[in-house]
Amino acid sequence: MISSNSSSTSLNVETDYPTNGKKPLKEGSVQLTSLSTLLSHHRYFFLYHETLIISKQKGACSYKLKEKLRLEKVWIASSNTADSFLIGWPFTNYLVHFRNTEEKDEWFELLSCCVQQCLRPLFTTISMDINVRGRKQTIRRRVDNGKKSGEIVVDTAGDLGLPHTSYQLTLSVTTRIDNSKDLKTCMLP
């Protein structure tokens, strides 16, 4: 595995790519201007779902690795120029310049989306009030993103050894602003 800040490591895109054979979502040439030193460097970006590789192009398909960044450590923000935006990671901030506004907009939108996807949790834990034959108990359950409420109820019933009959699902949502609760009830077969 190639580590970040390994300035002496050369990459050949066709043979050495440290991404397990995955193709980049986007790649292209940019100019980075350091906000601390105001020095500019020509760099080549490779964007993957969870990683941004910053390299220096040495030849047609040869690159020198400068940074390998996990996107959960990266932040981006718009700037006051049409063809650039700000990018940063711990202890480092740059202005990224593109050839034109359209190219900048494409990179900003895709990079923003990838960063947001990396910041979303893959699961959450919910509290469930279970009422079986007049006995009420509250359990906490891990729920993966994308899981449907019906699947959660069926899985929970199976884990508790309950027969597959009709269940009443009551959803209690607490908002962070005023701690009020909205109650929604639906019947599941």
PDB file of C-alpha atoms in Angstrom:
ATOM      1  CA  MET A   1       0.000   0.000   0.000  1.00  0.00           C
ATOM      2  CA  ILE A   2       1.288   3.445  -0.874  1.00  0.00           C
ATOM      3  CA  SER A   3       1.204   5.937   1.936  1.00  0.00           C
ATOM      4  CA  SER A   4       0.316   9.616   1.816  1.00  0.00           C
ATOM      5  CA  ASN A   5       3.079  12.166   1.263  1.00  0.00           C
ATOM      6  CA  SER A   6       5.281   9.618  -0.464  1.00  0.00           C
ATOM      7  CA  SER A   7       6.903  12.029  -2.916  1.00  0.00           C
ATOM      8  CA  SER A   8       9.393   9.472  -4.235  1.00  0.00           C
ATOM      9  CA  THR A   9       6.822   6.874  -5.303  1.00  0.00           C
ATOM     10  CA  SER A  10       6.112   6.613  -9.017  1.00  0.00           C
ATOM     11  CA  LEU A  11       2.833   5.314 -10.357  1.00  0.00           C
ATOM     12  CA  ASN A  12       2.123   3.785 -13.705  1.00  0.00           C
ATOM     13  CA  VAL A  13      -1.623   4.043 -14.302  1.00  0.00           C
ATOM     14  CA  GLU A  14      -1.808   0.851 -16.334  1.00  0.00           C
ATOM     15  CA  THR A  15       0.162  -1.396 -13.949  1.00  0.00           C
ATOM     16  CA  ASP A  16       0.735   0.142 -10.512  1.00  0.00           C
ATOM     17  CA  TYR A  17      -2.511   1.793  -9.580  1.00  0.00           C
ATOM     18  CA  PRO A  18      -3.152   1.329  -5.832  1.00  0.00           C
ATOM     19  CA  THR A  19      -6.932   1.063  -6.243  1.00  0.00           C
ATOM     20  CA  ASN A  20      -7.513  -2.679  -6.705  1.00  0.00           C
ATOM     21  CA  GLY A  21      -8.243  -2.333 -10.415  1.00  0.00           C
ATOM     22  CA  LYS A  22     -11.057   0.192  -9.975  1.00  0.00           C
ATOM     23  CA  LYS A  23     -11.325   2.985 -12.510  1.00  0.00           C
ATOM     24  CA  PRO A  24     -11.446   6.562 -11.248  1.00  0.00           C
ATOM     25  CA  LEU A  25     -14.772   8.390 -11.219  1.00  0.00           C
ATOM     26  CA  LYS A  26     -12.967  11.388 -12.668  1.00  0.00           C
ATOM     27  CA  GLU A  27      -9.408  12.377 -13.446  1.00  0.00           C
ATOM     28  CA  GLY A  28      -7.784  15.488 -14.774  1.00  0.00           C
ATOM     29  CA  SER A  29      -5.137  18.156 -14.639  1.00  0.00           C
ATOM     30  CA  VAL A  30      -5.410  21.025 -12.133  1.00  0.00           C
ATOM     31  CA  GLN A  31      -3.283  23.779 -10.678  1.00  0.00           C
ATOM     32  CA  LEU A  32      -2.955  23.884  -6.886  1.00  0.00           C
ATOM     33  CA  THR A  33      -2.041  27.116  -5.107  1.00  0.00           C
ATOM     34  CA  SER A  34      -1.052  26.755  -1.466  1.00  0.00           C
ATOM     35  CA  LEU A  35      -2.884  29.224   0.762  1.00  0.00           C
ATOM     36  CA  SER A  36       0.046  29.314   3.189  1.00  0.00           C
ATOM     37  CA  THR A  37       2.961  29.808   0.755  1.00  0.00           C
ATOM     38  CA  LEU A  38       1.093  31.038  -2.351  1.00  0.00           C
ATOM     39  CA  LEU A  39       3.197  28.653  -4.470  1.00  0.00           C
ATOM     40  CA  SER A  40       1.414  27.009  -7.407  1.00  0.00           C
ATOM     41  CA  HIS A  41       1.970  23.493  -8.723  1.00  0.00           C
ATOM     42  CA  HIS A  42       0.533  21.583 -11.665  1.00  0.00           C
ATOM     43  CA  ARG A  43      -1.032  18.359 -10.401  1.00  0.00           C
ATOM     44  CA  TYR A  44      -3.185  15.521 -11.701  1.00  0.00           C
ATOM     45  CA  PHE A  45      -6.255  14.398  -9.692  1.00  0.00           C
ATOM     46  CA  PHE A  46      -7.707  10.893  -9.632  1.00  0.00           C
ATOM     47  CA  LEU A  47     -11.049  10.758  -7.812  1.00  0.00           C
ATOM     48  CA  TYR A  48     -12.444   7.496  -6.443  1.00  0.00           C
ATOM     49  CA  HIS A  49     -15.491   6.914  -4.229  1.00  0.00           C
ATOM     50  CA  GLU A  50     -13.469   7.172  -1.003  1.00  0.00           C
ATOM     51  CA  THR A  51     -10.074   8.471  -2.128  1.00  0.00           C
ATOM     52  CA  LEU A  52      -8.512  11.440  -3.918  1.00  0.00           C
ATOM     53  CA  ILE A  53      -5.064  10.800  -5.354  1.00  0.00           C
ATOM     54  CA  ILE A  54      -2.993  13.871  -6.124  1.00  0.00           C
ATOM     55  CA  SER A  55      -0.003  13.247  -8.363  1.00  0.00           C
ATOM     56  CA  LYS A  56       2.483  14.975 -10.612  1.00  0.00           C
ATOM     57  CA  GLN A  57       2.349  13.818 -14.213  1.00  0.00           C
ATOM     58  CA  LYS A  58       5.741  12.579 -15.400  1.00  0.00           C
ATOM     59  CA  GLY A  59       4.761  11.080 -18.746  1.00  0.00           C
ATOM     60  CA  ALA A  60       1.779   9.939 -20.802  1.00  0.00           C
ATOM     61  CA  CYS A  61       0.765   7.290 -18.238  1.00  0.00           C
ATOM     62  CA  SER A  62       3.295   7.856 -15.487  1.00  0.00           C
ATOM     63  CA  TYR A  63       2.674   9.827 -12.302  1.00  0.00           C
ATOM     64  CA  LYS A  64       4.544  10.674  -9.134  1.00  0.00           C
ATOM     65  CA  LEU A  65       2.340  10.276  -6.060  1.00  0.00           C
ATOM     66  CA  LYS A  66       2.065  13.442  -3.965  1.00  0.00           C
ATOM     67  CA  GLU A  67      -0.960  12.711  -1.733  1.00  0.00           C
ATOM     68  CA  LYS A  68      -3.398   9.865  -1.196  1.00  0.00           C
ATOM     69  CA  LEU A  69      -6.325  11.311   0.747  1.00  0.00           C
ATOM     70  CA  ARG A  70      -9.288   9.582   2.335  1.00  0.00           C
ATOM     71  CA  LEU A  71     -12.288  11.750   1.470  1.00  0.00           C
ATOM     72  CA  GLU A  72     -13.637  11.828   5.025  1.00  0.00           C
ATOM     73  CA  LYS A  73     -10.596  14.007   5.859  1.00  0.00           C
ATOM     74  CA  VAL A  74     -11.175  16.405   2.931  1.00  0.00           C
ATOM     75  CA  TRP A  75     -13.277  19.582   2.895  1.00  0.00           C
ATOM     76  CA  ILE A  76     -14.154  21.777  -0.075  1.00  0.00           C
ATOM     77  CA  ALA A  77     -15.751  25.207  -0.390  1.00  0.00           C
ATOM     78  CA  SER A  78     -16.577  27.553  -3.220  1.00  0.00           C
ATOM     79  CA  SER A  79     -14.304  30.513  -3.830  1.00  0.00           C
ATOM     80  CA  ASN A  80     -14.960  33.958  -5.275  1.00  0.00           C
ATOM     81  CA  THR A  81     -13.510  33.042  -8.677  1.00  0.00           C
ATOM     82  CA  ALA A  82     -15.374  31.322 -11.497  1.00  0.00           C
ATOM     83  CA  ASP A  83     -12.782  28.656 -12.298  1.00  0.00           C
ATOM     84  CA  SER A  84     -11.573  27.528  -8.844  1.00  0.00           C
ATOM     85  CA  PHE A  85     -12.622  26.258  -5.419  1.00  0.00           C
ATOM     86  CA  LEU A  86     -10.960  25.683  -2.061  1.00  0.00           C
ATOM     87  CA  ILE A  87      -9.851  22.253  -0.891  1.00  0.00           C
ATOM     88  CA  GLY A  88      -8.283  21.252   2.386  1.00  0.00           C
ATOM     89  CA  TRP A  89      -7.347  18.409   4.674  1.00  0.00           C
ATOM     90  CA  PRO A  90      -5.631  18.478   8.077  1.00  0.00           C
ATOM     91  CA  PHE A  91      -2.912  21.175   8.123  1.00  0.00           C
ATOM     92  CA  THR A  92      -3.218  21.851   4.364  1.00  0.00           C
ATOM     93  CA  ASN A  93      -5.345  24.260   2.295  1.00  0.00           C
ATOM     94  CA  TYR A  94      -5.230  24.940  -1.425  1.00  0.00           C
ATOM     95  CA  LEU A  95      -7.039  26.858  -4.128  1.00  0.00           C
ATOM     96  CA  VAL A  96      -7.706  24.452  -7.027  1.00  0.00           C
ATOM     97  CA  HIS A  97      -7.733  26.111 -10.467  1.00  0.00           C
ATOM     98  CA  PHE A  98      -9.401  24.558 -13.519  1.00  0.00           C
ATOM     99  CA  ARG A  99      -9.337  25.387 -17.239  1.00  0.00           C
ATOM    100  CA  ASN A 100     -12.900  26.727 -17.217  1.00  0.00           C
ATOM    101  CA  THR A 101     -16.042  27.151 -15.131  1.00  0.00           C
ATOM    102  CA  GLU A 102     -17.721  24.009 -16.495  1.00  0.00           C
ATOM    103  CA  GLU A 103     -14.781  21.800 -15.525  1.00  0.00           C
ATOM    104  CA  LYS A 104     -14.676  23.394 -12.058  1.00  0.00           C
ATOM    105  CA  ASP A 105     -18.419  22.861 -11.594  1.00  0.00           C
ATOM    106  CA  GLU A 106     -18.162  19.174 -12.599  1.00  0.00           C
ATOM    107  CA  TRP A 107     -15.304  18.546 -10.173  1.00  0.00           C
ATOM    108  CA  PHE A 108     -16.937  20.496  -7.345  1.00  0.00           C
ATOM    109  CA  GLU A 109     -20.253  18.652  -7.697  1.00  0.00           C
ATOM    110  CA  LEU A 110     -18.725  15.172  -7.927  1.00  0.00           C
ATOM    111  CA  LEU A 111     -16.155  15.747  -5.182  1.00  0.00           C
ATOM    112  CA  SER A 112     -18.839  17.230  -2.895  1.00  0.00           C
ATOM    113  CA  CYS A 113     -21.039  14.193  -3.452  1.00  0.00           C
ATOM    114  CA  CYS A 114     -18.201  11.749  -2.739  1.00  0.00           C
ATOM    115  CA  VAL A 115     -17.154  13.610   0.423  1.00  0.00           C
ATOM    116  CA  GLN A 116     -20.760  13.644   1.679  1.00  0.00           C
ATOM    117  CA  GLN A 117     -21.122   9.906   0.986  1.00  0.00           C
ATOM    118  CA  CYS A 118     -17.978   9.224   3.027  1.00  0.00           C
ATOM    119  CA  LEU A 119     -19.287  11.285   5.928  1.00  0.00           C
ATOM    120  CA  ARG A 120     -22.640   9.474   6.099  1.00  0.00           C
ATOM    121  CA  PRO A 121     -22.735   6.667   8.625  1.00  0.00           C
ATOM    122  CA  LEU A 122     -23.211   3.173   7.198  1.00  0.00           C
ATOM    123  CA  PHE A 123     -25.613   2.334  10.002  1.00  0.00           C
ATOM    124  CA  THR A 124     -27.402   3.827  12.963  1.00  0.00           C
ATOM    125  CA  THR A 125     -28.802   2.486  16.207  1.00  0.00           C
ATOM    126  CA  ILE A 126     -32.501   2.905  16.962  1.00  0.00           C
ATOM    127  CA  SER A 127     -34.607   2.288  20.052  1.00  0.00           C
ATOM    128  CA  MET A 128     -37.659   0.093  19.533  1.00  0.00           C
ATOM    129  CA  ASP A 129     -40.582  -0.231  21.960  1.00  0.00           C
ATOM    130  CA  ILE A 130     -41.860  -3.804  21.776  1.00  0.00           C
ATOM    131  CA  ASN A 131     -45.272  -4.665  23.246  1.00  0.00           C
ATOM    132  CA  VAL A 132     -45.965  -8.417  23.271  1.00  0.00           C
ATOM    133  CA  ARG A 133     -49.050  -9.719  25.101  1.00  0.00           C
ATOM    134  CA  GLY A 134     -49.181  -6.673  27.384  1.00  0.00           C
ATOM    135  CA  ARG A 135     -45.482  -6.799  28.271  1.00  0.00           C
ATOM    136  CA  LYS A 136     -43.584  -3.757  27.054  1.00  0.00           C
ATOM    137  CA  GLN A 137     -39.833  -3.538  26.619  1.00  0.00           C
ATOM    138  CA  THR A 138     -37.449  -1.231  24.803  1.00  0.00           C
ATOM    139  CA  ILE A 139     -34.596  -2.671  22.774  1.00  0.00           C
ATOM    140  CA  ARG A 140     -31.829  -1.007  20.800  1.00  0.00           C
ATOM    141  CA  ARG A 141     -31.089  -2.322  17.350  1.00  0.00           C
ATOM    142  CA  ARG A 142     -28.434  -1.589  14.751  1.00  0.00           C
ATOM    143  CA  VAL A 143     -29.975  -0.666  11.403  1.00  0.00           C
ATOM    144  CA  ASP A 144     -27.982  -0.494   8.165  1.00  0.00           C
ATOM    145  CA  ASN A 145     -28.577   2.386   5.744  1.00  0.00           C
ATOM    146  CA  GLY A 146     -31.184   1.519   3.138  1.00  0.00           C
ATOM    147  CA  LYS A 147     -33.017  -0.988   5.331  1.00  0.00           C
ATOM    148  CA  LYS A 148     -36.807  -0.722   4.963  1.00  0.00           C
ATOM    149  CA  SER A 149     -39.086  -0.491   7.998  1.00  0.00           C
ATOM    150  CA  GLY A 150     -40.892  -3.714   7.074  1.00  0.00           C
ATOM    151  CA  GLU A 151     -37.571  -5.565   6.971  1.00  0.00           C
ATOM    152  CA  ILE A 152     -36.632  -4.167  10.389  1.00  0.00           C
ATOM    153  CA  VAL A 153     -39.936  -5.359  11.902  1.00  0.00           C
ATOM    154  CA  VAL A 154     -39.711  -8.840  10.335  1.00  0.00           C
ATOM    155  CA  ASP A 155     -36.045  -9.232  11.368  1.00  0.00           C
ATOM    156  CA  THR A 156     -36.797  -8.081  14.930  1.00  0.00           C
ATOM    157  CA  ALA A 157     -39.803 -10.407  15.221  1.00  0.00           C
ATOM    158  CA  GLY A 158     -37.632 -13.302  14.030  1.00  0.00           C
ATOM    159  CA  ASP A 159     -34.852 -12.419  16.495  1.00  0.00           C
ATOM    160  CA  LEU A 160     -37.404 -12.332  19.344  1.00  0.00           C
ATOM    161  CA  GLY A 161     -38.990 -15.618  18.280  1.00  0.00           C
ATOM    162  CA  LEU A 162     -42.385 -14.033  17.558  1.00  0.00           C
ATOM    163  CA  PRO A 163     -44.764 -15.614  15.023  1.00  0.00           C
ATOM    164  CA  HIS A 164     -45.132 -13.915  11.654  1.00  0.00           C
ATOM    165  CA  THR A 165     -48.554 -12.321  12.115  1.00  0.00           C
ATOM    166  CA  SER A 166     -49.712  -8.724  11.813  1.00  0.00           C
ATOM    167  CA  TYR A 167     -47.659  -6.134  13.664  1.00  0.00           C
ATOM    168  CA  GLN A 168     -48.309  -2.502  14.418  1.00  0.00           C
ATOM    169  CA  LEU A 169     -45.350  -0.265  13.836  1.00  0.00           C
ATOM    170  CA  THR A 170     -45.309   3.089  15.606  1.00  0.00           C
ATOM    171  CA  LEU A 171     -42.515   5.432  14.624  1.00  0.00           C
ATOM    172  CA  SER A 172     -41.508   8.116  17.088  1.00  0.00           C
ATOM    173  CA  VAL A 173     -39.166  10.740  15.658  1.00  0.00           C
ATOM    174  CA  THR A 174     -37.483  13.254  17.935  1.00  0.00           C
ATOM    175  CA  THR A 175     -36.284  16.409  16.230  1.00  0.00           C
ATOM    176  CA  ARG A 176     -33.046  17.933  17.438  1.00  0.00           C
ATOM    177  CA  ILE A 177     -34.392  21.488  17.458  1.00  0.00           C
ATOM    178  CA  ASP A 178     -37.223  21.309  19.968  1.00  0.00           C
ATOM    179  CA  ASN A 179     -37.220  17.664  21.163  1.00  0.00           C
ATOM    180  CA  SER A 180     -40.863  17.328  20.119  1.00  0.00           C
ATOM    181  CA  LYS A 181     -42.086  13.982  18.856  1.00  0.00           C
ATOM    182  CA  ASP A 182     -44.060  13.135  15.748  1.00  0.00           C
ATOM    183  CA  LEU A 183     -45.903   9.829  15.983  1.00  0.00           C
ATOM    184  CA  LYS A 184     -46.729   7.876  12.858  1.00  0.00           C
ATOM    185  CA  THR A 185     -48.452   4.513  12.878  1.00  0.00           C
ATOM    186  CA  CYS A 186     -48.765   2.063  10.027  1.00  0.00           C
ATOM    187  CA  MET A 187     -49.915  -1.535   9.902  1.00  0.00           C
ATOM    188  CA  LEU A 188     -47.554  -4.074   8.360  1.00  0.00           C
ATOM    189  CA  PRO A 189     -48.697  -7.475   7.118  1.00  0.00           C
TER     190      PRO A 189
END
